[in-house]
PDB file of C-alpha atoms in Angstrom:
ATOM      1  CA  UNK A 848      88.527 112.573 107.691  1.00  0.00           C
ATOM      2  CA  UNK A 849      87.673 113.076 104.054  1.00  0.00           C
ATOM      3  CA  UNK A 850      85.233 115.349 102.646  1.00  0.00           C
ATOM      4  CA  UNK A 851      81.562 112.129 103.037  1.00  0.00           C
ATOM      5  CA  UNK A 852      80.020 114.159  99.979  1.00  0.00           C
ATOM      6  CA  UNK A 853      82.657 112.371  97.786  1.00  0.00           C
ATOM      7  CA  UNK A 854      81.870 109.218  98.904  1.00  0.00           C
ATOM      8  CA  UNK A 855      77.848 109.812  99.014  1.00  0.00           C
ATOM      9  CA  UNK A 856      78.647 110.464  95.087  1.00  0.00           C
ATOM     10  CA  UNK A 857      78.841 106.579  94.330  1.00  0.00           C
ATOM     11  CA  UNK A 858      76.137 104.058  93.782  1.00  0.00           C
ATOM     12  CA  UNK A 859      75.563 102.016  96.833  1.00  0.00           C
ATOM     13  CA  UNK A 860      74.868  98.604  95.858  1.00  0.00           C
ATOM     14  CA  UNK A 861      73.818  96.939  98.932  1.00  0.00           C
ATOM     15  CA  UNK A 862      70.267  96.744 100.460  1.00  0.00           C
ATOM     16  CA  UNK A 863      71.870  97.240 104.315  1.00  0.00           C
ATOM     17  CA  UNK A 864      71.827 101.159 102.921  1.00  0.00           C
ATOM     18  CA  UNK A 865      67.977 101.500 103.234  1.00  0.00           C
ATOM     19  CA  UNK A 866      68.551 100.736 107.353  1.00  0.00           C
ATOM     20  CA  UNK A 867      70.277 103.628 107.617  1.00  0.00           C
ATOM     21  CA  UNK A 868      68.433 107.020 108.057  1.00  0.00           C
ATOM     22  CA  UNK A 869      72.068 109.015 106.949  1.00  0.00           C
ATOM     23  CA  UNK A 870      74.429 108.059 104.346  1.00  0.00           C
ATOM     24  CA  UNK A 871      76.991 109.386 106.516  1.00  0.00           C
ATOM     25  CA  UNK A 872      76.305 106.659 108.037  1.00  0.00           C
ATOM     26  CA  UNK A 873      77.855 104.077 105.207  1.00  0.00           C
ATOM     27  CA  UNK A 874      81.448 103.842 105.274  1.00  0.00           C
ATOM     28  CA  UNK A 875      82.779 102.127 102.114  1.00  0.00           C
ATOM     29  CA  UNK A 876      86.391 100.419 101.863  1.00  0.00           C
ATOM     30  CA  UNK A 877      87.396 103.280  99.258  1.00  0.00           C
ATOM     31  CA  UNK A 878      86.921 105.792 101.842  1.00  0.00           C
ATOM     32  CA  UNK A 879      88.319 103.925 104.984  1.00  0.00           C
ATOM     33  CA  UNK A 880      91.355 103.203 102.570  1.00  0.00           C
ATOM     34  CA  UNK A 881      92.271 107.111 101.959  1.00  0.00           C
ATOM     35  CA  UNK A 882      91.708 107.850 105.941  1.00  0.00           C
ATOM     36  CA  UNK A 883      94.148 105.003 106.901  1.00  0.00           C
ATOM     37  CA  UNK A 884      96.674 106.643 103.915  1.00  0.00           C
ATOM     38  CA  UNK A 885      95.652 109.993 105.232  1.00  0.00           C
ATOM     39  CA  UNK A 886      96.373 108.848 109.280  1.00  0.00           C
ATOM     40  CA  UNK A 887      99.771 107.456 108.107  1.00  0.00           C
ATOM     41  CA  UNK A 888     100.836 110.406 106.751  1.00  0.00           C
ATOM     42  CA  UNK A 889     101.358 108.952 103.701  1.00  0.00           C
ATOM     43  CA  UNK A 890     102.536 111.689 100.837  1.00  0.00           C
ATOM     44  CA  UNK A 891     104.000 109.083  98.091  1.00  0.00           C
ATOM     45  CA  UNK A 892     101.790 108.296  94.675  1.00  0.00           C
ATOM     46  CA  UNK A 893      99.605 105.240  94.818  1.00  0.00           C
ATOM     47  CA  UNK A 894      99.070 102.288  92.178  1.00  0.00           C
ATOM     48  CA  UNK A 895      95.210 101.604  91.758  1.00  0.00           C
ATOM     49  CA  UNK A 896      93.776  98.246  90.646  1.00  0.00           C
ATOM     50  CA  UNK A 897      90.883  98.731  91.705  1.00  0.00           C
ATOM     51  CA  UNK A 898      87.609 101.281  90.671  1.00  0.00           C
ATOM     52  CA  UNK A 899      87.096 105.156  90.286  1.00  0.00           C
ATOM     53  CA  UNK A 900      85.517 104.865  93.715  1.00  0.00           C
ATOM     54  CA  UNK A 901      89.091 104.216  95.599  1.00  0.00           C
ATOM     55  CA  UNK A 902      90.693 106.974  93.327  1.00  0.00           C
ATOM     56  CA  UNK A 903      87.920 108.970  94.306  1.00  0.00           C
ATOM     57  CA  UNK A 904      88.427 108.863  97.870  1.00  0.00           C
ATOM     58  CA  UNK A 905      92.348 109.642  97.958  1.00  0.00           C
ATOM     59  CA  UNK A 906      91.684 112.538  95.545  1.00  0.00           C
ATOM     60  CA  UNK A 907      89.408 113.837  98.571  1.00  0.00           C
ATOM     61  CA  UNK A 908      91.856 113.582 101.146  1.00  0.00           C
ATOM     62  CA  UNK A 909      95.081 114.890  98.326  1.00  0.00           C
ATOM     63  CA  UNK A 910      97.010 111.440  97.891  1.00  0.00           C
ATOM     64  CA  UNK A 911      98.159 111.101  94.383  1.00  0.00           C
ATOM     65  CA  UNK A 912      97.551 108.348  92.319  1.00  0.00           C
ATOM     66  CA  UNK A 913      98.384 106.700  88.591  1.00  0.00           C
ATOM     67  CA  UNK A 914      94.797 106.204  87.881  1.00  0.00           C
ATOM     68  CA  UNK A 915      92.509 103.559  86.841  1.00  0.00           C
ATOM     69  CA  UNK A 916      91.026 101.564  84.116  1.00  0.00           C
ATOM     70  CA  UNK A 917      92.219  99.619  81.346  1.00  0.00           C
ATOM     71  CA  UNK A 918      96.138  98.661  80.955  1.00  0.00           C
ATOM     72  CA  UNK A 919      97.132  97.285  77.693  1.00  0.00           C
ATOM     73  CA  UNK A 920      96.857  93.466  77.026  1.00  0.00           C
ATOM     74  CA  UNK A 921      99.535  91.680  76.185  1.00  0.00           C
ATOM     75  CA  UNK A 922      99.252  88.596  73.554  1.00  0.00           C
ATOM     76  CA  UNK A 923     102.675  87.030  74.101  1.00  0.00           C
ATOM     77  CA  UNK A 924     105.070  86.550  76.797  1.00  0.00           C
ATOM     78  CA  UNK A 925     108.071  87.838  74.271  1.00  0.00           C
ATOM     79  CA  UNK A 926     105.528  91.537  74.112  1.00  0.00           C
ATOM     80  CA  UNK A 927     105.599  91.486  77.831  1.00  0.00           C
ATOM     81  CA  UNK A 928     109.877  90.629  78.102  1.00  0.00           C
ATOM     82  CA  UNK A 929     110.527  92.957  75.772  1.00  0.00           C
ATOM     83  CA  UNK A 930     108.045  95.487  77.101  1.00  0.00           C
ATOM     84  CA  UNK A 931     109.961  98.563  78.202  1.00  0.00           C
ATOM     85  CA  UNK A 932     108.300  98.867  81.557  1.00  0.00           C
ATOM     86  CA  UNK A 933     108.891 101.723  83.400  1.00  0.00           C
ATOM     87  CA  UNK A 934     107.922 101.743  87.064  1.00  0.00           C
ATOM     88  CA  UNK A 935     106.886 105.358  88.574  1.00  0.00           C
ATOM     89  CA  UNK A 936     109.443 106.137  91.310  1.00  0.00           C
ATOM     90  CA  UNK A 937     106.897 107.883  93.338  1.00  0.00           C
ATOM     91  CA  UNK A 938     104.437 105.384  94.049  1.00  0.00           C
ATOM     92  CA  UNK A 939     104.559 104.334  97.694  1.00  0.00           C
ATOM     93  CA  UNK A 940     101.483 101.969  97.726  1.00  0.00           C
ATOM     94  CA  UNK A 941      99.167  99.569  95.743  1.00  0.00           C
ATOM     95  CA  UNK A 942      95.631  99.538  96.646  1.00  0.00           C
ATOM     96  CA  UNK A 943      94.045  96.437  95.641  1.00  0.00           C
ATOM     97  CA  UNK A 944      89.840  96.919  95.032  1.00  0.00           C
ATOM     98  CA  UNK A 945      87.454  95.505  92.755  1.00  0.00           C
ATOM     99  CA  UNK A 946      89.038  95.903  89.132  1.00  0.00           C
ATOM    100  CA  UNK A 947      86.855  95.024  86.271  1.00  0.00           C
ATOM    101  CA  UNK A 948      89.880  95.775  83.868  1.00  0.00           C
ATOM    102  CA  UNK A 949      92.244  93.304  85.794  1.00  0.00           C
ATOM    103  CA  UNK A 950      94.816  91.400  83.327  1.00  0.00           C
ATOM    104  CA  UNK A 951      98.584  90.232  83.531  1.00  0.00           C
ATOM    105  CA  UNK A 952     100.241  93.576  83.017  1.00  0.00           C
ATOM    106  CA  UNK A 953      98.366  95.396  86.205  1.00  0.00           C
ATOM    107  CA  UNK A 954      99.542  92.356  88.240  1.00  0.00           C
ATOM    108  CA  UNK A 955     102.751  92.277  87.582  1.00  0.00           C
ATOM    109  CA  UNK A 956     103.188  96.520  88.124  1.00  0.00           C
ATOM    110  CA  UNK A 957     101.361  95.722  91.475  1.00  0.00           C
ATOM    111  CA  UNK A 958     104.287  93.353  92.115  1.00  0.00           C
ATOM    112  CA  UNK A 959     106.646  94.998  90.889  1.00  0.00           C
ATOM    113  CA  UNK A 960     105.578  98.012  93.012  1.00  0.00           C
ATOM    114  CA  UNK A 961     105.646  95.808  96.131  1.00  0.00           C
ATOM    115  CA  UNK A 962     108.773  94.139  95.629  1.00  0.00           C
ATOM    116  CA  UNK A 963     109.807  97.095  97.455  1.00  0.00           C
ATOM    117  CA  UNK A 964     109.688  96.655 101.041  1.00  0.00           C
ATOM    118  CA  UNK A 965     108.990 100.045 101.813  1.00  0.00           C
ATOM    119  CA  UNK A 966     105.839  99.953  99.432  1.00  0.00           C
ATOM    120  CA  UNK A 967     102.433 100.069 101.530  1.00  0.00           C
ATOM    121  CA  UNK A 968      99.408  96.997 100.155  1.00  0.00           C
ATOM    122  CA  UNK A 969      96.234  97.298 101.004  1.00  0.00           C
ATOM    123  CA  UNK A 970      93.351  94.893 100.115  1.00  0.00           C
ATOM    124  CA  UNK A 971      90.375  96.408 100.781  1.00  0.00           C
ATOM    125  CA  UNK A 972      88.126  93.413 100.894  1.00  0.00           C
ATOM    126  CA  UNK A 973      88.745  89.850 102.132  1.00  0.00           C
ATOM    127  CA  UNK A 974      85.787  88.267 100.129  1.00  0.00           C
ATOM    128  CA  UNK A 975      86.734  85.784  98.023  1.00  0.00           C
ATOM    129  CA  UNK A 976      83.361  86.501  95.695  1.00  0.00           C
ATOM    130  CA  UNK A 977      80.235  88.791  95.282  1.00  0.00           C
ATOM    131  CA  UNK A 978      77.079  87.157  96.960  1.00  0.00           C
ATOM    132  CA  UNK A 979      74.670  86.443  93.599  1.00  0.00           C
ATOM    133  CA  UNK A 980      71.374  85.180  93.636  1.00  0.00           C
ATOM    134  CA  UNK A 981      72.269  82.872  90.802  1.00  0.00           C
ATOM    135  CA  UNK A 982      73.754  79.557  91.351  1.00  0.00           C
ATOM    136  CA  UNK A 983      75.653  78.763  88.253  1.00  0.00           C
ATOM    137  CA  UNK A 984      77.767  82.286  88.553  1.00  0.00           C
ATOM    138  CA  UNK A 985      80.518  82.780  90.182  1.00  0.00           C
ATOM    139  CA  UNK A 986      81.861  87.216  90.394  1.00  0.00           C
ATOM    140  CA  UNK A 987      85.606  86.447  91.993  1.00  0.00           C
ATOM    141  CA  UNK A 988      86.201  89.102  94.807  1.00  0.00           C
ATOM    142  CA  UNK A 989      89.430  90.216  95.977  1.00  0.00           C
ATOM    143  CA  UNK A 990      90.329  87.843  98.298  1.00  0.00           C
TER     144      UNK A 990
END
């Protein structure tokens, strides 16, 4: 498994973490992402759209990755046809996290990636939004 000081590195948002007396203990989705990679034997480059915290992880355990963060946004449908878009050969996976930079173009490399049957998804959350105190607000997940 990968190196836990990596993973102790990031914030932990959740009050659950004070009932634990290690932070070994805490096992985010990042991390159990890069061991599953990591237990598959997995040596292709993986497509992000998600946080540092995933990218992170697979850097710990040596999986290559394109990165994260912002893509460019696109205005107009004619930008995106005409948009030379060139797909890295290498990337054997998409890893779907919590992506405050999310837009059009990142979805459609993510499907583009896994058009390919051979191409490895992961969603590392099922929750369909962030518990919030407030009522009126609604933080989308990735579910």
């Amino acid at each position: 498994s990968p190196d836990r000081d990596v993973n102790l590195n990031l914030p932990v948002l959740s009050s659950r973490a004070a009932q634990h007396d290690q932070r070994e203990e805490i096992l985010s989705t990042s991390y159990l992402t890069a061991c599953y990679l990591k237990d598959l034997g997995f040596n292709q480059k993986v497509f992000i759209v998600g946080s540092i915290g995933i990218a992170k992880e697979l850097e710990a355990v040596g999986i290559r990755h394109l990165g994260v963060g912002p893509d460019p946004v696109l205005t107009d449908l004619g930008s995106l046809v005409s948009q030379d878009l060139k797909l890295d050969p290498e990337v054997g996976a998409v890893v779907v996290g919590f992506d405050l930079h999310f837009n059009f173009l990142k979805m459609m490399k993510a499907a583009s990636y896994t058009n390919n049957p051979d191409c490895v998804f992961i969603a590392t959350n099922t929750d369909e939004r962030f518990p919030m105190d407030a009522a009126n607000i609604v933080v989308p997940g990735k579910g």
